[in-house]
C-alpha cells in the first residue's frame, strides 16, 4: 500500500514536472534575454561608438553655420542690419555691423574647429591627424594643400550625407532609451512573479519579444549612424566642411586672403568690411576682441539679460494692463536695475492727482507700442541667445540653416544709456495707464 502511495506520489511529481517544463524553458529564455551580454561590445577597430552623439551635435552646428551662408540667408542679413532696434541702440554704421557679423561667424567656426582638432588626434590617417596645423595654415595663408575645400555641388552632396547620419544618430539615441525601459520592464516582470498565470506568461512573452526586436533595431541603427563610423570617416567630413565654410565666409564678406575679384559681398553688401585683419593679428584673436562688449554697452555691465526680461514683462502686461495687480507691479519694479529705478522714481516724483485724461492714456499706449516695435525683437533675441548659450543640448534645427539669434542682434552691444532711457519711458507710460485703468474701474463701480 505504502509503495503504491509512493508510486502514485512519484507519478504525480513527474506529471507536475512535465507541466512545468515549457514554462521553465520559457522563463530561462526570458532570463537569458535580460542577462545577454551585448555581443557587439567588442571595441570596433576605430569607430566613434558612444562619441557618436557628441559628433552629431558638432555636425549639426557646422551644417547650421554652412546654411546660414546661403545666398538667401546673406540677403536676409543685409536686410536685418537695417532693423530699427539695431540702428537705434547698437550702431548705425554699416561697416561696423558687418565686421561684428563677420567676427561672430568666424568665432563660431573657431569653436567648431577646436572640437574637430580634438577628434582628429584619434584618426589613423596622418593628413587628418594634421587638421589643427592645416586649418591654422589655411586661415592665415589660404593654402589648402589637401584640397579640402569643396565645390557648392559637393558640399550639397556631403550635407545630405551628414543630415542622414545626424538623423539616424538621433533615432539611435531615442531607441537606446526605449530599449533600457523595455529591459527594465522585463526584469521587473520576472522578479515580481511568484505564480505564473497564463496572462502573466503572455505579458512576459510580449515584453521579451519587444526587447529582442528593439535590440535588433539598435544594432541596425548602430551600423548606419555615426556610431558605426570610423574617426577617419567622420573627421574627413567635418574637416572638409570646416574648410569649405571658412572659404565661404571670406567669399561672402570679401575679406582676407581668398577674396576673389567679384565676391558675393558686391551683390549683398554695399560696403563690405574689406581686408579687416592686419598682418600682425591672427583672424581669431581679432574676432574675439571684436566680440568683447565695449565699455558703454549692456554687455559690459552684464545687464543685457536683465533688461531683456524687463522689456518682455512690460510687453505681456500691456496686453491687459487693467488686470495687473499691486503684486505684479512690485515684481516688475523689483526686476529693475538701480539706475533705471532711480530714473523712474525721479520722473514720477511730481506726478499727483487722478489719471483721468483718456487722450493722454491713448498717447502713452502709442508711445509704448512704438518703443516695443524696435526694442521687443532685441529683447526676445537676447533671451533666446542666453538660453541657447547655457543649454548644453543645443537641439537646433540644422536643416533650416538656423544658427539661432546672433549676438549683434541682442542687447549685448546696445548702448546702456539709450536702453535705460527707453525702458524708463516704458515704465512711466505703463504707470499712467495703470492709474488710468484703476480710475476707470473705480468710476464704473461708483456708477453701479
PDB file of C-alpha atoms in Angstrom, residues 162-331:
ATOM      1  CA  UNK A 162      25.609  64.394 -42.854  1.00  0.00           C
ATOM      2  CA  UNK A 163      21.862  65.040 -42.466  1.00  0.00           C
ATOM      3  CA  UNK A 164      21.224  61.310 -42.832  1.00  0.00           C
ATOM      4  CA  UNK A 165      23.926  60.468 -40.278  1.00  0.00           C
ATOM      5  CA  UNK A 166      22.608  63.057 -37.795  1.00  0.00           C
ATOM      6  CA  UNK A 167      19.065  61.792 -38.233  1.00  0.00           C
ATOM      7  CA  UNK A 168      19.926  58.100 -37.699  1.00  0.00           C
ATOM      8  CA  UNK A 169      22.154  59.009 -34.719  1.00  0.00           C
ATOM      9  CA  UNK A 170      19.214  60.852 -33.201  1.00  0.00           C
ATOM     10  CA  UNK A 171      16.995  57.783 -33.807  1.00  0.00           C
ATOM     11  CA  UNK A 172      19.630  55.607 -32.151  1.00  0.00           C
ATOM     12  CA  UNK A 173      19.618  57.911 -29.112  1.00  0.00           C
ATOM     13  CA  UNK A 174      15.874  57.517 -28.587  1.00  0.00           C
ATOM     14  CA  UNK A 175      15.903  53.775 -29.395  1.00  0.00           C
ATOM     15  CA  UNK A 176      18.588  53.195 -26.756  1.00  0.00           C
ATOM     16  CA  UNK A 177      16.371  54.936 -24.189  1.00  0.00           C
ATOM     17  CA  UNK A 178      13.373  52.826 -25.218  1.00  0.00           C
ATOM     18  CA  UNK A 179      15.456  49.656 -25.018  1.00  0.00           C
ATOM     19  CA  UNK A 180      16.567  50.442 -21.453  1.00  0.00           C
ATOM     20  CA  UNK A 181      12.897  50.962 -20.482  1.00  0.00           C
ATOM     21  CA  UNK A 182      11.849  47.664 -22.090  1.00  0.00           C
ATOM     22  CA  UNK A 183      14.669  45.747 -20.391  1.00  0.00           C
ATOM     23  CA  UNK A 184      13.716  47.241 -17.020  1.00  0.00           C
ATOM     24  CA  UNK A 185      10.099  46.201 -17.559  1.00  0.00           C
ATOM     25  CA  UNK A 186      11.087  42.622 -18.422  1.00  0.00           C
ATOM     26  CA  UNK A 187      13.320  42.436 -15.333  1.00  0.00           C
ATOM     27  CA  UNK A 188      10.508  43.745 -13.152  1.00  0.00           C
ATOM     28  CA  UNK A 189       8.016  41.224 -14.565  1.00  0.00           C
ATOM     29  CA  UNK A 190      10.411  38.341 -13.888  1.00  0.00           C
ATOM     30  CA  UNK A 191      11.418  39.435 -10.399  1.00  0.00           C
ATOM     31  CA  UNK A 192       7.893  40.154  -9.214  1.00  0.00           C
ATOM     32  CA  UNK A 193       6.492  36.874 -10.481  1.00  0.00           C
ATOM     33  CA  UNK A 194       5.816  34.182  -7.935  1.00  0.00           C
ATOM     34  CA  UNK A 195       2.894  32.468  -9.601  1.00  0.00           C
ATOM     35  CA  UNK A 196       2.628  32.296 -13.365  1.00  0.00           C
ATOM     36  CA  UNK A 197      -0.898  32.576 -14.699  1.00  0.00           C
ATOM     37  CA  UNK A 198      -1.384  32.298 -18.450  1.00  0.00           C
ATOM     38  CA  UNK A 199      -1.920  36.072 -18.580  1.00  0.00           C
ATOM     39  CA  UNK A 200       1.374  36.648 -16.836  1.00  0.00           C
ATOM     40  CA  UNK A 201       3.154  34.296 -19.229  1.00  0.00           C
ATOM     41  CA  UNK A 202       1.705  36.178 -22.217  1.00  0.00           C
ATOM     42  CA  UNK A 203       2.771  39.537 -20.769  1.00  0.00           C
ATOM     43  CA  UNK A 204       6.309  38.272 -20.178  1.00  0.00           C
ATOM     44  CA  UNK A 205       6.445  36.759 -23.680  1.00  0.00           C
ATOM     45  CA  UNK A 206       5.411  40.084 -25.231  1.00  0.00           C
ATOM     46  CA  UNK A 207       7.933  42.005 -23.141  1.00  0.00           C
ATOM     47  CA  UNK A 208      10.678  39.577 -24.172  1.00  0.00           C
ATOM     48  CA  UNK A 209       9.787  39.890 -27.864  1.00  0.00           C
ATOM     49  CA  UNK A 210       9.838  43.677 -27.566  1.00  0.00           C
ATOM     50  CA  UNK A 211      13.348  43.585 -26.081  1.00  0.00           C
ATOM     51  CA  UNK A 212      14.615  41.252 -28.810  1.00  0.00           C
ATOM     52  CA  UNK A 213      13.023  43.388 -31.548  1.00  0.00           C
ATOM     53  CA  UNK A 214      14.409  46.651 -30.122  1.00  0.00           C
ATOM     54  CA  UNK A 215      17.878  45.152 -29.806  1.00  0.00           C
ATOM     55  CA  UNK A 216      17.801  44.318 -33.500  1.00  0.00           C
ATOM     56  CA  UNK A 217      16.736  47.897 -34.323  1.00  0.00           C
ATOM     57  CA  UNK A 218      19.525  49.290 -32.148  1.00  0.00           C
ATOM     58  CA  UNK A 219      22.086  47.030 -33.847  1.00  0.00           C
ATOM     59  CA  UNK A 220      20.885  48.194 -37.265  1.00  0.00           C
ATOM     60  CA  UNK A 221      20.987  51.877 -36.245  1.00  0.00           C
ATOM     61  CA  UNK A 222      24.479  51.492 -34.808  1.00  0.00           C
ATOM     62  CA  UNK A 223      25.669  50.345 -38.226  1.00  0.00           C
ATOM     63  CA  UNK A 224      24.035  53.115 -40.279  1.00  0.00           C
ATOM     64  CA  UNK A 225      24.586  56.033 -37.865  1.00  0.00           C
ATOM     65  CA  UNK A 226      27.695  57.844 -36.655  1.00  0.00           C
ATOM     66  CA  UNK A 227      28.107  55.099 -34.014  1.00  0.00           C
ATOM     67  CA  UNK A 228      29.473  52.770 -36.705  1.00  0.00           C
ATOM     68  CA  UNK A 229      31.542  55.487 -38.427  1.00  0.00           C
ATOM     69  CA  UNK A 230      35.309  55.446 -38.044  1.00  0.00           C
ATOM     70  CA  UNK A 231      37.061  58.516 -36.618  1.00  0.00           C
ATOM     71  CA  UNK A 232      38.693  58.935 -40.028  1.00  0.00           C
ATOM     72  CA  UNK A 233      35.386  58.986 -41.942  1.00  0.00           C
ATOM     73  CA  UNK A 234      33.727  61.404 -39.503  1.00  0.00           C
ATOM     74  CA  UNK A 235      36.708  63.760 -39.234  1.00  0.00           C
ATOM     75  CA  UNK A 236      37.139  63.827 -43.013  1.00  0.00           C
ATOM     76  CA  UNK A 237      33.534  65.014 -43.426  1.00  0.00           C
ATOM     77  CA  UNK A 238      33.962  67.594 -40.660  1.00  0.00           C
ATOM     78  CA  UNK A 239      37.367  68.835 -41.845  1.00  0.00           C
ATOM     79  CA  UNK A 240      36.255  69.318 -45.452  1.00  0.00           C
ATOM     80  CA  UNK A 241      33.084  71.118 -44.355  1.00  0.00           C
ATOM     81  CA  UNK A 242      35.056  73.313 -41.968  1.00  0.00           C
ATOM     82  CA  UNK A 243      37.457  74.403 -44.739  1.00  0.00           C
ATOM     83  CA  UNK A 244      34.532  74.987 -47.115  1.00  0.00           C
ATOM     84  CA  UNK A 245      32.580  77.097 -44.603  1.00  0.00           C
ATOM     85  CA  UNK A 246      35.628  79.244 -43.885  1.00  0.00           C
ATOM     86  CA  UNK A 247      36.202  79.846 -47.604  1.00  0.00           C
ATOM     87  CA  UNK A 248      32.524  80.728 -47.943  1.00  0.00           C
ATOM     88  CA  UNK A 249      32.681  83.288 -45.094  1.00  0.00           C
ATOM     89  CA  UNK A 250      35.655  85.011 -46.720  1.00  0.00           C
ATOM     90  CA  UNK A 251      33.957  84.924 -50.100  1.00  0.00           C
ATOM     91  CA  UNK A 252      30.728  86.410 -48.725  1.00  0.00           C
ATOM     92  CA  UNK A 253      32.482  89.261 -46.940  1.00  0.00           C
ATOM     93  CA  UNK A 254      35.205  89.908 -49.483  1.00  0.00           C
ATOM     94  CA  UNK A 255      37.694  89.794 -46.614  1.00  0.00           C
ATOM     95  CA  UNK A 256      41.131  88.326 -46.018  1.00  0.00           C
ATOM     96  CA  UNK A 257      43.376  86.330 -48.326  1.00  0.00           C
ATOM     97  CA  UNK A 258      40.971  84.365 -50.508  1.00  0.00           C
ATOM     98  CA  UNK A 259      38.765  87.244 -51.664  1.00  0.00           C
ATOM     99  CA  UNK A 260      38.017  86.689 -55.349  1.00  0.00           C
ATOM    100  CA  UNK A 261      37.710  89.657 -57.721  1.00  0.00           C
ATOM    101  CA  UNK A 262      33.942  89.824 -57.674  1.00  0.00           C
ATOM    102  CA  UNK A 263      32.937  88.436 -54.309  1.00  0.00           C
ATOM    103  CA  UNK A 264      29.386  87.901 -53.156  1.00  0.00           C
ATOM    104  CA  UNK A 265      29.748  90.972 -50.976  1.00  0.00           C
ATOM    105  CA  UNK A 266      29.397  93.164 -54.043  1.00  0.00           C
ATOM    106  CA  UNK A 267      25.930  91.736 -54.558  1.00  0.00           C
ATOM    107  CA  UNK A 268      24.894  91.576 -50.914  1.00  0.00           C
ATOM    108  CA  UNK A 269      26.658  94.437 -49.161  1.00  0.00           C
ATOM    109  CA  UNK A 270      27.184  97.949 -50.475  1.00  0.00           C
ATOM    110  CA  UNK A 271      30.116  98.458 -48.107  1.00  0.00           C
ATOM    111  CA  UNK A 272      31.970  95.213 -47.371  1.00  0.00           C
ATOM    112  CA  UNK A 273      34.322  95.205 -44.385  1.00  0.00           C
ATOM    113  CA  UNK A 274      37.265  94.736 -46.781  1.00  0.00           C
ATOM    114  CA  UNK A 275      40.541  93.255 -45.529  1.00  0.00           C
ATOM    115  CA  UNK A 276      39.673  93.605 -41.858  1.00  0.00           C
ATOM    116  CA  UNK A 277      42.667  91.892 -40.396  1.00  0.00           C
ATOM    117  CA  UNK A 278      46.134  93.329 -40.223  1.00  0.00           C
ATOM    118  CA  UNK A 279      49.070  91.055 -40.976  1.00  0.00           C
ATOM    119  CA  UNK A 280      50.160  91.051 -37.341  1.00  0.00           C
ATOM    120  CA  UNK A 281      46.992  89.865 -35.607  1.00  0.00           C
ATOM    121  CA  UNK A 282      45.508  86.454 -36.255  1.00  0.00           C
ATOM    122  CA  UNK A 283      41.928  86.403 -37.504  1.00  0.00           C
ATOM    123  CA  UNK A 284      40.575  84.508 -34.497  1.00  0.00           C
ATOM    124  CA  UNK A 285      42.236  86.849 -31.988  1.00  0.00           C
ATOM    125  CA  UNK A 286      40.699  89.756 -33.889  1.00  0.00           C
ATOM    126  CA  UNK A 287      37.241  88.113 -33.785  1.00  0.00           C
ATOM    127  CA  UNK A 288      37.418  87.532 -30.040  1.00  0.00           C
ATOM    128  CA  UNK A 289      38.411  91.158 -29.493  1.00  0.00           C
ATOM    129  CA  UNK A 290      35.535  92.375 -31.684  1.00  0.00           C
ATOM    130  CA  UNK A 291      33.029  90.337 -29.685  1.00  0.00           C
ATOM    131  CA  UNK A 292      34.089  91.677 -26.298  1.00  0.00           C
ATOM    132  CA  UNK A 293      31.422  94.205 -25.292  1.00  0.00           C
ATOM    133  CA  UNK A 294      32.697  97.823 -25.339  1.00  0.00           C
ATOM    134  CA  UNK A 295      32.567  99.861 -22.136  1.00  0.00           C
ATOM    135  CA  UNK A 296      29.305 101.764 -22.656  1.00  0.00           C
ATOM    136  CA  UNK A 297      27.231  98.674 -23.501  1.00  0.00           C
ATOM    137  CA  UNK A 298      24.810  96.492 -21.545  1.00  0.00           C
ATOM    138  CA  UNK A 299      27.065  93.500 -22.267  1.00  0.00           C
ATOM    139  CA  UNK A 300      29.961  95.160 -20.451  1.00  0.00           C
ATOM    140  CA  UNK A 301      27.670  95.956 -17.494  1.00  0.00           C
ATOM    141  CA  UNK A 302      26.321  92.365 -17.540  1.00  0.00           C
ATOM    142  CA  UNK A 303      22.781  93.768 -17.709  1.00  0.00           C
ATOM    143  CA  UNK A 304      21.640  92.623 -21.174  1.00  0.00           C
ATOM    144  CA  UNK A 305      19.537  89.667 -19.990  1.00  0.00           C
ATOM    145  CA  UNK A 306      18.071  91.627 -17.092  1.00  0.00           C
ATOM    146  CA  UNK A 307      16.800  94.447 -19.303  1.00  0.00           C
ATOM    147  CA  UNK A 308      15.549  91.953 -21.875  1.00  0.00           C
ATOM    148  CA  UNK A 309      13.398  90.287 -19.204  1.00  0.00           C
ATOM    149  CA  UNK A 310      12.008  93.653 -18.046  1.00  0.00           C
ATOM    150  CA  UNK A 311      11.006  94.538 -21.621  1.00  0.00           C
ATOM    151  CA  UNK A 312       9.298  91.165 -22.120  1.00  0.00           C
ATOM    152  CA  UNK A 313       7.339  91.525 -18.851  1.00  0.00           C
ATOM    153  CA  UNK A 314       6.161  95.024 -19.880  1.00  0.00           C
ATOM    154  CA  UNK A 315       5.125  93.595 -23.259  1.00  0.00           C
ATOM    155  CA  UNK A 316       2.982  90.941 -21.532  1.00  0.00           C
ATOM    156  CA  UNK A 317       1.463  93.455 -19.104  1.00  0.00           C
ATOM    157  CA  UNK A 318       0.463  95.782 -21.936  1.00  0.00           C
ATOM    158  CA  UNK A 319      -1.848  93.094 -23.316  1.00  0.00           C
ATOM    159  CA  UNK A 320      -4.162  93.621 -20.326  1.00  0.00           C
ATOM    160  CA  UNK A 321      -2.804  96.420 -18.118  1.00  0.00           C
ATOM    161  CA  UNK A 322      -6.049  96.580 -16.116  1.00  0.00           C
ATOM    162  CA  UNK A 323      -5.580  93.054 -14.806  1.00  0.00           C
ATOM    163  CA  UNK A 324      -2.102  93.666 -13.329  1.00  0.00           C
ATOM    164  CA  UNK A 325      -2.356  93.855  -9.539  1.00  0.00           C
ATOM    165  CA  UNK A 326      -0.099  95.553  -6.999  1.00  0.00           C
ATOM    166  CA  UNK A 327       1.919  92.358  -6.621  1.00  0.00           C
ATOM    167  CA  UNK A 328       2.704  92.233 -10.347  1.00  0.00           C
ATOM    168  CA  UNK A 329       3.753  95.887 -10.322  1.00  0.00           C
ATOM    169  CA  UNK A 330       6.021  95.399  -7.308  1.00  0.00           C
ATOM    170  CA  UNK A 331       7.584  92.403  -9.013  1.00  0.00           C
TER     171      UNK A 331
END
